[in-house]
């Protein structure tokens, strides 16, 4: 999904943080209550393998470091050309969609999460994170964190390479912010995994919420994105399949172990995104069975 070239932002939406030296990877599995929604480590991936995957991206990472202190993101055309700008303007689009839909469908006022673009490593209220951690939402400071070089890793994992595949990741993290506003995010417990766990249910709901954003993002007078194409949706679905627990486990060579799932299967994540995308209804994302949506 590309942005309208004529769209111009009126103020900065993202905080840009310069490089913090070499990235400090958070220890595999030792996150405890820290809610870091990385698309690899928290799916059971081996941190050593992840370091291998992220090697060779130094050129693009250096480019991002040099631009961190500047705001070269002004228009939709800028977002179509630059990954960090794309993340920021996706945040603006998400704000517009949820500002309208969350009160209408859940009776909750929407407040914007923080949006932080960083390179190498950064500090959050949830601890120190790195580019190899993956994008994450921190409830402690209600902010979503992104290092754009992660999308290089995502492609190597089999994820999509197009803009919607990247925007889906941003929308997923904003989905966790919606859960924070709903008061349900605290039910995520990665120490008690499994296909029927609250962790999986809430991750699938965040995928479904990402689909809701995609449903509305190209509609109405406030839309800043061009109409979605079938090819773009298919590319995004490559990502939902690539980051399924079973897909990651299969690639790790350890066999598929549903009792260790924390995010859901490839099929489950794909179905969740499509449920939100096709309906635009939060009621179709009610994985916790709360029955509170209009």
Short mmCIF file of C-alpha atoms in Angstrom, two decimals:
data_model
loop_
_atom_site.label_atom_id
_atom_site.label_comp_id
_atom_site.label_asym_id
_atom_site.label_seq_id
_atom_site.Cartn_x
_atom_site.Cartn_y
_atom_site.Cartn_z
CA UNK A 1 0.00 0.00 0.00
CA UNK A 2 1.69 3.18 -1.16
CA UNK A 3 1.10 6.69 0.15
CA UNK A 4 -0.45 9.46 -1.86
CA UNK A 5 2.41 11.51 -3.24
CA UNK A 6 0.56 14.76 -2.51
CA UNK A 7 0.14 14.08 1.21
CA UNK A 8 2.14 16.45 3.43
CA UNK A 9 2.46 15.97 7.17
CA UNK A 10 1.98 19.02 9.36
CA UNK A 11 4.25 17.99 12.26
CA UNK A 12 6.68 15.24 13.21
CA UNK A 13 4.96 12.08 14.41
CA UNK A 14 8.06 10.01 15.21
CA UNK A 15 10.93 10.53 17.61
CA UNK A 16 14.25 9.80 15.93
CA UNK A 17 17.13 8.46 17.99
CA UNK A 18 20.67 8.18 16.72
CA UNK A 19 22.78 5.02 16.82
CA UNK A 20 23.71 3.72 20.22
CA UNK A 21 26.80 1.76 19.23
CA UNK A 22 26.64 -1.94 18.60
CA UNK A 23 23.25 -3.46 19.17
CA UNK A 24 22.79 -5.28 22.46
CA UNK A 25 20.57 -8.30 21.87
CA UNK A 26 18.24 -9.18 24.70
CA UNK A 27 18.89 -12.68 25.96
CA UNK A 28 16.85 -15.36 24.25
CA UNK A 29 13.75 -16.16 26.25
CA UNK A 30 14.82 -14.24 29.35
CA UNK A 31 12.38 -11.36 28.98
CA UNK A 32 10.16 -12.17 31.96
CA UNK A 33 7.39 -9.59 32.19
CA UNK A 34 8.94 -7.31 29.58
CA UNK A 35 6.52 -7.08 26.69
CA UNK A 36 8.78 -7.02 23.65
CA UNK A 37 6.92 -8.10 20.56
CA UNK A 38 9.93 -9.05 18.43
CA UNK A 39 9.07 -11.06 15.34
CA UNK A 40 11.87 -13.54 15.83
CA UNK A 41 13.21 -13.96 19.35
CA UNK A 42 9.78 -14.33 20.91
CA UNK A 43 8.84 -16.93 18.31
CA UNK A 44 11.47 -19.31 19.64
CA UNK A 45 14.25 -18.27 17.28
CA UNK A 46 17.84 -18.79 18.31
CA UNK A 47 19.59 -15.46 19.02
CA UNK A 48 22.78 -16.77 17.42
CA UNK A 49 20.93 -17.55 14.21
CA UNK A 50 19.37 -14.11 14.28
CA UNK A 51 22.77 -12.46 14.49
CA UNK A 52 23.75 -14.39 11.34
CA UNK A 53 20.60 -13.23 9.59
CA UNK A 54 21.26 -9.59 10.38
CA UNK A 55 24.84 -9.63 9.12
CA UNK A 56 25.40 -7.89 5.82
CA UNK A 57 22.93 -5.09 6.44
CA UNK A 58 25.57 -2.60 7.53
CA UNK A 59 25.19 -0.38 4.49
CA UNK A 60 21.51 0.33 4.96
CA UNK A 61 21.93 0.59 8.72
CA UNK A 62 24.64 3.22 8.31
CA UNK A 63 22.32 5.20 6.08
CA UNK A 64 19.61 5.12 8.72
CA UNK A 65 22.04 6.18 11.46
CA UNK A 66 23.09 9.23 9.46
CA UNK A 67 19.50 10.34 8.95
CA UNK A 68 18.26 9.73 12.50
CA UNK A 69 18.80 13.28 13.67
CA UNK A 70 17.13 14.80 10.62
CA UNK A 71 13.53 14.82 9.52
CA UNK A 72 13.64 14.14 5.81
CA UNK A 73 10.11 12.82 5.95
CA UNK A 74 7.66 15.40 4.69
CA UNK A 75 5.41 13.87 2.04
CA UNK A 76 3.83 10.65 0.89
CA UNK A 77 6.45 10.51 -1.85
CA UNK A 78 9.15 10.51 0.84
CA UNK A 79 7.40 7.60 2.57
CA UNK A 80 7.26 5.63 -0.65
CA UNK A 81 11.03 6.01 -1.01
CA UNK A 82 12.28 5.62 2.57
CA UNK A 83 11.50 2.90 5.12
CA UNK A 84 11.74 5.11 8.21
CA UNK A 85 9.44 7.68 6.66
CA UNK A 86 7.07 4.86 5.71
CA UNK A 87 6.95 3.75 9.35
CA UNK A 88 6.21 7.29 10.52
CA UNK A 89 3.44 7.97 8.02
CA UNK A 90 1.95 4.55 8.71
CA UNK A 91 1.70 5.75 12.31
CA UNK A 92 -0.19 8.83 11.13
CA UNK A 93 -2.57 6.64 9.12
CA UNK A 94 -3.09 4.33 12.10
CA UNK A 95 -3.88 7.32 14.31
CA UNK A 96 -6.53 8.47 11.86
CA UNK A 97 -8.18 5.07 11.60
CA UNK A 98 -8.21 4.29 15.32
CA UNK A 99 -9.22 7.84 16.30
CA UNK A 100 -12.49 7.08 14.54
CA UNK A 101 -12.95 3.33 14.94
CA UNK A 102 -11.99 2.75 18.57
CA UNK A 103 -14.69 5.05 20.04
CA UNK A 104 -17.26 3.79 17.54
CA UNK A 105 -16.63 0.08 18.01
CA UNK A 106 -15.36 -0.17 21.60
CA UNK A 107 -16.52 3.05 23.29
CA UNK A 108 -12.91 3.90 24.18
CA UNK A 109 -11.12 7.17 23.50
CA UNK A 110 -8.02 6.73 21.39
CA UNK A 111 -4.76 8.23 22.58
CA UNK A 112 -1.69 8.11 20.37
CA UNK A 113 1.20 5.84 21.32
CA UNK A 114 4.75 7.12 21.12
CA UNK A 115 6.55 6.20 17.91
CA UNK A 116 10.32 5.81 18.15
CA UNK A 117 12.70 5.22 15.22
CA UNK A 118 16.14 4.07 16.30
CA UNK A 119 19.27 2.42 14.98
CA UNK A 120 21.38 -0.28 16.60
CA UNK A 121 19.99 -0.06 20.13
CA UNK A 122 17.83 2.09 22.35
CA UNK A 123 16.46 2.27 25.85
CA UNK A 124 12.79 2.00 26.69
CA UNK A 125 10.77 1.65 29.87
CA UNK A 126 10.87 -2.09 29.13
CA UNK A 127 14.67 -2.20 29.03
CA UNK A 128 17.34 -2.03 26.35
CA UNK A 129 16.35 -3.24 22.91
CA UNK A 130 18.24 -3.75 19.66
CA UNK A 131 17.58 -4.02 15.97
CA UNK A 132 17.75 -7.81 16.31
CA UNK A 133 14.99 -7.72 18.94
CA UNK A 134 12.58 -6.66 16.24
CA UNK A 135 9.83 -4.06 16.46
CA UNK A 136 8.10 -3.97 19.83
CA UNK A 137 5.50 -2.15 21.88
CA UNK A 138 6.43 -1.17 25.43
CA UNK A 139 3.42 -0.67 27.74
CA UNK A 140 5.61 1.05 30.32
CA UNK A 141 5.97 4.14 28.14
CA UNK A 142 3.12 3.33 25.74
CA UNK A 143 5.45 3.56 22.76
CA UNK A 144 6.18 1.45 19.69
CA UNK A 145 9.84 1.05 18.68
CA UNK A 146 11.23 0.34 15.22
CA UNK A 147 14.64 -0.09 13.61
CA UNK A 148 13.97 -0.08 9.87
CA UNK A 149 16.84 -2.50 9.18
CA UNK A 150 14.72 -5.25 10.75
CA UNK A 151 12.77 -5.52 7.52
CA UNK A 152 15.91 -6.86 5.84
CA UNK A 153 15.83 -9.70 8.37
CA UNK A 154 12.11 -10.16 7.82
CA UNK A 155 12.66 -10.75 4.11
CA UNK A 156 15.33 -13.34 4.86
CA UNK A 157 12.79 -15.09 7.08
CA UNK A 158 10.47 -15.36 4.07
CA UNK A 159 8.36 -12.28 4.76
CA UNK A 160 7.06 -9.92 2.12
CA UNK A 161 9.21 -7.17 0.65
CA UNK A 162 6.51 -4.68 -0.31
CA UNK A 163 5.24 -1.67 1.64
CA UNK A 164 2.12 -3.33 3.05
CA UNK A 165 4.22 -6.15 4.53
CA UNK A 166 6.17 -3.52 6.47
CA UNK A 167 3.11 -1.46 7.33
CA UNK A 168 1.42 -4.59 8.70
CA UNK A 169 4.24 -4.90 11.26
CA UNK A 170 3.69 -1.29 12.36
CA UNK A 171 -0.06 -1.86 12.55
CA UNK A 172 0.48 -5.02 14.65
CA UNK A 173 2.47 -3.09 17.24
CA UNK A 174 -0.19 -0.37 17.34
CA UNK A 175 -2.64 -3.22 17.89
CA UNK A 176 -0.91 -3.89 21.20
CA UNK A 177 -1.45 -0.25 22.10
CA UNK A 178 -5.16 -0.72 21.44
CA UNK A 179 -5.05 -3.67 23.84
CA UNK A 180 -3.32 -1.45 26.39
CA UNK A 181 -6.18 1.04 26.10
CA UNK A 182 -8.68 -1.81 26.43
CA UNK A 183 -6.98 -3.04 29.60
CA UNK A 184 -6.24 -6.52 28.25
CA UNK A 185 -2.55 -6.32 27.30
CA UNK A 186 -1.47 -7.43 30.77
CA UNK A 187 -2.94 -10.86 30.09
CA UNK A 188 -0.03 -11.68 27.75
CA UNK A 189 2.16 -14.20 29.54
CA UNK A 190 4.93 -15.71 27.45
CA UNK A 191 5.90 -17.95 30.35
CA UNK A 192 2.69 -19.92 29.83
CA UNK A 193 2.67 -20.60 26.07
CA UNK A 194 0.51 -22.86 23.96
CA UNK A 195 -1.99 -22.59 21.10
CA UNK A 196 -4.85 -21.75 23.49
CA UNK A 197 -2.84 -19.38 25.70
CA UNK A 198 -3.78 -15.76 26.30
CA UNK A 199 -0.45 -14.81 24.70
CA UNK A 200 -1.47 -16.40 21.40
CA UNK A 201 -5.01 -15.02 21.62
CA UNK A 202 -3.72 -11.47 22.11
CA UNK A 203 -1.10 -11.77 19.38
CA UNK A 204 -3.74 -13.00 16.95
CA UNK A 205 -5.97 -10.13 18.01
CA UNK A 206 -3.17 -7.68 17.24
CA UNK A 207 -2.91 -9.25 13.77
CA UNK A 208 -6.66 -8.84 13.37
CA UNK A 209 -6.44 -5.20 14.46
CA UNK A 210 -3.73 -4.70 11.82
CA UNK A 211 -6.23 -6.05 9.31
CA UNK A 212 -8.84 -3.55 10.50
CA UNK A 213 -6.40 -0.73 9.82
CA UNK A 214 -5.79 -2.07 6.31
CA UNK A 215 -9.56 -2.22 5.76
CA UNK A 216 -9.99 1.51 6.45
CA UNK A 217 -6.58 2.97 5.56
CA UNK A 218 -7.41 3.70 1.92
CA UNK A 219 -10.99 4.91 2.49
CA UNK A 220 -12.60 8.23 3.33
CA UNK A 221 -11.48 11.86 3.18
CA UNK A 222 -8.70 11.33 5.75
CA UNK A 223 -7.07 8.47 3.86
CA UNK A 224 -3.43 9.12 3.01
CA UNK A 225 -2.84 5.82 1.22
CA UNK A 226 -3.66 4.72 -2.30
CA UNK A 227 -6.14 1.86 -2.76
CA UNK A 228 -4.87 -1.56 -1.76
CA UNK A 229 -4.15 -4.11 -4.48
CA UNK A 230 -4.53 -7.89 -4.35
CA UNK A 231 -0.78 -8.20 -4.94
CA UNK A 232 -0.02 -6.05 -1.89
CA UNK A 233 -2.34 -8.11 0.30
CA UNK A 234 -0.71 -11.32 -0.92
CA UNK A 235 2.71 -9.88 -0.07
CA UNK A 236 1.58 -9.00 3.45
CA UNK A 237 0.21 -12.52 3.89
CA UNK A 238 3.67 -13.86 3.06
CA UNK A 239 4.75 -12.10 6.24
CA UNK A 240 1.95 -13.44 8.44
CA UNK A 241 2.87 -16.94 7.30
CA UNK A 242 6.63 -16.39 7.72
CA UNK A 243 6.29 -15.33 11.36
CA UNK A 244 3.96 -18.10 12.49
CA UNK A 245 5.27 -20.12 15.42
CA UNK A 246 5.18 -23.33 13.40
CA UNK A 247 7.05 -21.75 10.49
CA UNK A 248 9.80 -20.45 12.75
CA UNK A 249 10.08 -23.79 14.56
CA UNK A 250 10.25 -25.65 11.26
CA UNK A 251 13.10 -23.46 10.05
CA UNK A 252 14.95 -23.88 13.34
CA UNK A 253 15.07 -27.63 12.75
CA UNK A 254 13.66 -28.53 16.14
CA UNK A 255 10.27 -29.77 15.02
CA UNK A 256 6.86 -28.20 15.50
CA UNK A 257 5.93 -27.93 19.19
CA UNK A 258 2.55 -26.24 19.69
CA UNK A 259 2.98 -26.24 23.47
CA UNK A 260 5.70 -23.60 23.01
CA UNK A 261 3.68 -21.26 20.80
CA UNK A 262 3.40 -17.64 21.90
CA UNK A 263 2.16 -15.87 18.75
CA UNK A 264 0.09 -18.39 16.80
CA UNK A 265 0.50 -20.58 13.76
CA UNK A 266 1.06 -19.31 10.24
CA UNK A 267 -2.51 -20.25 9.37
CA UNK A 268 -3.87 -18.61 12.51
CA UNK A 269 -2.02 -15.35 11.96
CA UNK A 270 -3.10 -15.21 8.33
CA UNK A 271 -6.74 -15.88 9.19
CA UNK A 272 -6.63 -13.25 11.94
CA UNK A 273 -5.33 -10.53 9.63
CA UNK A 274 -7.88 -11.41 6.97
CA UNK A 275 -10.73 -11.42 9.51
CA UNK A 276 -9.98 -7.81 10.36
CA UNK A 277 -9.21 -6.79 6.79
CA UNK A 278 -12.39 -8.22 5.28
CA UNK A 279 -14.77 -7.04 8.01
CA UNK A 280 -13.30 -3.90 9.54
CA UNK A 281 -15.00 -5.04 12.77
CA UNK A 282 -13.38 -5.37 16.18
CA UNK A 283 -16.04 -7.94 17.03
CA UNK A 284 -14.38 -10.26 14.49
CA UNK A 285 -11.15 -9.90 16.48
CA UNK A 286 -12.63 -10.90 19.85
CA UNK A 287 -10.17 -13.73 20.52
CA UNK A 288 -10.70 -13.34 24.28
CA UNK A 289 -14.46 -13.77 23.91
CA UNK A 290 -15.26 -10.60 25.85
CA UNK A 291 -18.32 -9.63 23.80
CA UNK A 292 -17.85 -5.91 24.40
CA UNK A 293 -17.75 -4.57 20.85
CA UNK A 294 -20.51 -2.70 19.05
#
